[in-house]
Structures are given as structure tokens and as C-alpha cells.
GROMACS .gro file of C-alpha atoms in nm:
model
  198
    1GLN     CA    1  -0.060   1.607  -2.915
    2GLY     CA    2  -0.139   1.812  -2.618
    3GLN     CA    3  -0.445   2.015  -2.485
    4VAL     CA    4  -0.365   2.343  -2.395
    5ILE     CA    5  -0.529   2.413  -2.051
    6ASP     CA    6  -0.398   2.761  -1.971
    7ASP     CA    7  -0.100   2.990  -2.036
    8GLU     CA    8   0.109   2.770  -1.797
    9THR     CA    9  -0.036   2.427  -1.873
   10ILE     CA   10  -0.039   2.156  -2.132
   11MET     CA   11  -0.230   1.839  -2.066
   12VAL     CA   12  -0.038   1.554  -2.248
   13PRO     CA   13  -0.120   1.161  -2.229
   14THR     CA   14   0.195   0.952  -2.143
   15PRO     CA   15   0.307   0.734  -2.412
   16ASN     CA   16   0.313   0.356  -2.368
   17VAL     CA   17   0.705   0.329  -2.398
   18VAL     CA   18   0.760   0.020  -2.178
   19ALA     CA   19   0.866  -0.186  -2.479
   20ASN     CA   20   1.103   0.065  -2.641
   21ILE     CA   21   1.228   0.317  -2.378
   22GLY     CA   22   1.159   0.150  -2.054
   23PRO     CA   23   1.130   0.321  -1.693
   24LYS     CA   24   1.399   0.614  -1.702
   25ALA     CA   25   1.424   0.995  -1.667
   26CYS     CA   26   1.382   1.222  -1.952
   27ILE     CA   27   1.309   1.599  -2.042
   28VAL     CA   28   1.020   1.737  -2.207
   29ARG     CA   29   1.000   2.033  -2.467
   30VAL     CA   30   0.726   2.180  -2.658
   31GLN     CA   31   0.659   2.221  -3.022
   32ILE     CA   32   0.366   2.428  -3.133
   33GLY     CA   33   0.291   2.382  -3.520
   34VAL     CA   34   0.629   2.395  -3.733
   35ARG     CA   35   0.785   2.602  -3.495
   36ASP     CA   36   1.133   2.517  -3.336
   37LEU     CA   37   1.128   2.324  -2.988
   38THR     CA   38   1.122   2.526  -2.669
   39THR     CA   39   1.457   2.609  -2.530
   40THR     CA   40   1.322   2.549  -2.172
   41THR     CA   41   1.243   2.187  -2.050
   42ALA     CA   42   1.090   2.000  -1.778
   43ASN     CA   43   1.185   1.694  -1.613
   44TYR     CA   44   0.952   1.395  -1.644
   45GLN     CA   45   1.011   1.038  -1.499
   46PHE     CA   46   0.870   0.715  -1.682
   47PHE     CA   47   0.846   0.447  -1.442
   48LEU     CA   48   0.711   0.079  -1.414
   49ASN     CA   49   0.353   0.026  -1.302
   50THR     CA   50   0.290  -0.076  -0.968
   51ILE     CA   51   0.186  -0.469  -0.902
   52ALA     CA   52  -0.016  -0.558  -0.636
   53GLU     CA   53   0.133  -0.935  -0.592
   54LYS     CA   54   0.472  -0.745  -0.540
   55SER     CA   55   0.333  -0.464  -0.316
   56LEU     CA   56   0.292  -0.515   0.051
   57CYS     CA   57   0.204  -0.428   0.393
   58TYR     CA   58   0.324  -0.385   0.718
   59GLY     CA   59   0.305  -0.237   1.075
   60PRO     CA   60   0.113  -0.295   1.387
   61GLY     CA   61  -0.238  -0.229   1.224
   62VAL     CA   62  -0.222  -0.567   1.041
   63LEU     CA   63  -0.107  -0.775   1.361
   64GLN     CA   64  -0.302  -0.961   1.632
   65GLU     CA   65  -0.338  -0.885   1.982
   66GLN     CA   66  -0.327  -0.492   1.923
   67GLN     CA   67  -0.487  -0.237   2.208
   68ALA     CA   68  -0.858  -0.175   2.156
   69ASN     CA   69  -0.988   0.162   2.120
   70VAL     CA   70  -0.645   0.317   2.039
   71PRO     CA   71  -0.545   0.440   1.698
   72THR     CA   72  -0.340   0.230   1.508
   73ARG     CA   73  -0.172   0.227   1.168
   74PHE     CA   74  -0.010   0.047   0.895
   75THR     CA   75   0.206   0.126   0.578
   76ILE     CA   76   0.135  -0.017   0.230
   77GLN     CA   77   0.463  -0.011   0.013
   78THR     CA   78   0.401  -0.015  -0.350
   79ARG     CA   79   0.634  -0.193  -0.584
   80ASN     CA   80   0.690  -0.248  -0.957
   81GLU     CA   81   0.724  -0.571  -1.149
   82ASN     CA   82   1.122  -0.590  -1.052
   83GLY     CA   83   1.003  -0.570  -0.692
   84GLU     CA   84   1.151  -0.210  -0.656
   85ASN     CA   85   0.975   0.039  -0.416
   86ARG     CA   86   0.795   0.288  -0.607
   87LYS     CA   87   0.902   0.677  -0.550
   88SER     CA   88   0.552   0.824  -0.626
   89GLY     CA   89   0.205   0.831  -0.522
   90ARG     CA   90  -0.145   0.870  -0.650
   91GLU     CA   91  -0.228   0.519  -0.659
   92ASP     CA   92  -0.585   0.424  -0.650
   93PHE     CA   93  -0.701   0.138  -0.382
   94VAL     CA   94  -1.009  -0.037  -0.279
   95ILE     CA   95  -0.976  -0.055   0.132
   96ARG     CA   96  -1.224  -0.195   0.331
   97LEU     CA   97  -1.189  -0.267   0.717
   98GLN     CA   98  -1.473  -0.436   0.908
   99GLN     CA   99  -1.506  -0.535   1.258
  100LYS     CA  100  -1.664  -0.872   1.351
  101VAL     CA  101  -1.952  -0.771   1.604
  102PRO     CA  102  -2.137  -1.036   1.773
  103LEU     CA  103  -2.512  -1.008   1.754
  104ASP     CA  104  -2.587  -1.322   2.004
  105GLU     CA  105  -2.406  -1.658   2.099
  106GLN     CA  106  -2.409  -1.775   1.749
  107LYS     CA  107  -2.463  -1.486   1.506
  108PHE     CA  108  -2.263  -1.208   1.423
  109GLN     CA  109  -2.208  -0.959   1.136
  110TYR     CA  110  -1.937  -0.745   0.984
  111GLU     CA  111  -1.926  -0.362   1.031
  112ASP     CA  112  -1.729  -0.092   0.823
  113LEU     CA  113  -1.463   0.075   1.028
  114PRO     CA  114  -1.368   0.433   0.932
  115TYR     CA  115  -1.003   0.485   0.820
  116GLU     CA  116  -0.774   0.767   0.721
  117LEU     CA  117  -0.562   0.703   0.382
  118VAL     CA  118  -0.252   0.916   0.407
  119ASP     CA  119  -0.069   0.927   0.068
  120LYS     CA  120   0.310   1.017   0.150
  121ASN     CA  121   0.385   1.072  -0.237
  122ASN     CA  122   0.679   0.817  -0.212
  123GLY     CA  123   0.530   0.488  -0.281
  124GLN     CA  124   0.424   0.467   0.052
  125TYR     CA  125   0.063   0.505   0.210
  126GLU     CA  126  -0.040   0.489   0.562
  127ILE     CA  127  -0.333   0.397   0.708
  128HIS     CA  128  -0.485   0.491   1.043
  129TYR     CA  129  -0.765   0.342   1.217
  130GLN     CA  130  -0.913   0.237   1.533
  131ALA     CA  131  -1.110  -0.067   1.629
  132SER     CA  132  -1.280  -0.210   1.962
  133GLU     CA  133  -1.223  -0.534   2.120
  134GLY     CA  134  -1.240  -0.844   1.879
  135ASP     CA  135  -1.157  -0.929   1.521
  136VAL     CA  136  -1.085  -0.708   1.202
  137ILE     CA  137  -1.055  -0.803   0.838
  138VAL     CA  138  -0.863  -0.559   0.651
  139GLU     CA  139  -0.859  -0.594   0.254
  140ILE     CA  140  -0.645  -0.371   0.051
  141LYS     CA  141  -0.651  -0.390  -0.323
  142LEU     CA  142  -0.506  -0.172  -0.559
  143VAL     CA  143  -0.653  -0.088  -0.894
  144ASP     CA  144  -0.412  -0.170  -1.189
  145GLU     CA  145  -0.376   0.004  -1.516
  146ASN     CA  146  -0.717  -0.201  -1.645
  147GLY     CA  147  -0.904  -0.071  -1.363
  148LYS     CA  148  -0.933  -0.410  -1.195
  149PRO     CA  149  -0.863  -0.405  -0.812
  150ARG     CA  150  -0.618  -0.688  -0.705
  151PRO     CA  151  -0.543  -0.775  -0.384
  152ILE     CA  152  -0.216  -0.648  -0.232
  153ARG     CA  153   0.034  -0.966  -0.139
  154GLY     CA  154  -0.097  -1.100   0.212
  155SER     CA  155  -0.462  -0.937   0.194
  156PRO     CA  156  -0.710  -0.985   0.350
  157PHE     CA  157  -0.536  -0.924   0.692
  158LYS     CA  158  -0.689  -1.057   1.032
  159PRO     CA  159  -0.580  -0.826   1.301
  160THR     CA  160  -0.731  -0.871   1.637
  161PHE     CA  161  -0.779  -0.626   1.947
  162THR     CA  162  -0.796  -0.664   2.289
  163LYS     CA  163  -0.802  -0.466   2.622
  164MET     CA  164  -0.534  -0.633   2.760
  165ALA     CA  165  -0.275  -0.579   2.508
  166ARG     CA  166   0.086  -0.533   2.569
  167ASN     CA  167   0.230  -0.163   2.653
  168LYS     CA  168   0.283   0.004   2.323
  169ALA     CA  169   0.119  -0.254   2.093
  170ASN     CA  170  -0.010  -0.035   1.844
  171GLU     CA  171   0.308   0.130   1.776
  172TYR     CA  172   0.579   0.069   1.525
  173THR     CA  173   0.862   0.045   1.748
  174GLY     CA  174   0.627  -0.168   2.016
  175PRO     CA  175   0.649  -0.542   2.114
  176LEU     CA  176   0.407  -0.654   1.823
  177ILE     CA  177   0.672  -0.584   1.566
  178THR     CA  178   0.955  -0.694   1.762
  179SER     CA  179   0.768  -1.030   1.812
  180PHE     CA  180   0.693  -1.050   1.435
  181ILE     CA  181   1.004  -0.960   1.318
  182THR     CA  182   1.188  -1.258   1.563
  183SER     CA  183   0.936  -1.483   1.454
  184THR     CA  184   0.981  -1.447   1.091
  185LEU     CA  185   1.371  -1.464   1.119
  186LYS     CA  186   1.326  -1.784   1.327
  187GLY     CA  187   1.114  -1.905   1.076
  188LEU     CA  188   1.380  -1.864   0.804
  189ASP     CA  189   1.653  -2.022   1.015
  190ASP     CA  190   1.432  -2.315   1.070
  191PHE     CA  191   1.359  -2.350   0.690
  192PHE     CA  192   1.745  -2.301   0.628
  193GLN     CA  193   1.827  -2.567   0.867
  194THR     CA  194   1.589  -2.786   0.715
  195THR     CA  195   1.690  -2.720   0.365
  196ASN     CA  196   2.049  -2.784   0.454
  197THR     CA  197   2.026  -3.108   0.649
  198GLY     CA  198   1.781  -3.244   0.351
   0.00000   0.00000   0.00000
């Protein structure tokens, strides 16, 4: 059953086809009453839902020792239950970026930071923000098909900002990303060597 919105639009709920059809491309035809199906078609893609625990964040905006008071960013890559990158956008997120602000020598509070969420409509989302010197907490939660916010793998992130950061620290091709990749590869190599030797 569909609802006619105007002469060019019919709104139809997507059927639950996970068990019998699964994720795949299909075509849509329309039938009004007992008349024949239309000869023209529309392409439609069934896909597996995004899973927060399989999705991830990466980029300078979630790393430590970024340049304070300079724009930074990071990417959310959504993935389905098979660990495959999603290819469409329009996901709902609950996002909170907060900076730790000292009140006196022993007390502090967290203040919300403004951010911009850019939907690239290909399964990736980019978050742009700027922070002053100090600690930040980045919480990213995906709202699942039941309306429940679930944390993305690795969330919350704890980036830090300094006035003495390395040149291009807030860029994807900068030294923070390079160091992170090198450190991760070294950790994998150490794990492999430890596992191999028993």
C-alpha cells in the first residue's frame, strides 16, 4: 500500500525483507487497483542496517595534541553487520562535543562545543569543530532502527589541544595521523611476534 503525495510522488514504507530477500538492488513498479503494472520502473536498493559497534571514527579530530583554536575534523564511517561500508547517508546521530574548562585549581566543568555535521551521502559523515587549549570529550552515538542511541566503536574519544602542536597537526595528512598509523602498525607487529613465539 502506498500514499499518493502528488502527481509524481508515491510514499511507500520499505518492507522488511532481511529474512527472505536480503540486501540487493531491485526495481519498483506501480499497480493502481486491478490495473496492470506500470511499464516504467524505478531502481531501489535494499541494504543492511548500520550497526554502531561495527562503525568507526577516524581523523585528526579524535586524536591528542592537536593545534588549539584551529579548525579540525574527523570522519564517521558507517558499516553494516557484515563490516561492509555503507553507501548511503541520512543516518541519525546523537553527537556531543565538550571541552573541559577549569573553574579553579581543583574544579572544572564541561562546556558544549559547536560543530558541523556534513553528510556525504555515501556512508561517511564529517564533523568539523574547533577547540581551545585543553581536553575534549567526543561522544558519537548512532540511533538504531529501534530509536535507541548506541555508541560508535571507540566512543567516547578524548582528543587534546595545545598551542604548541606540530605543524599541520589538524590535517588528515599531518603528523598526528602518520604517528597514529605507525603506532598501530607497530602494535600489530608486536602482537604478531608475541603470538608467534608463544
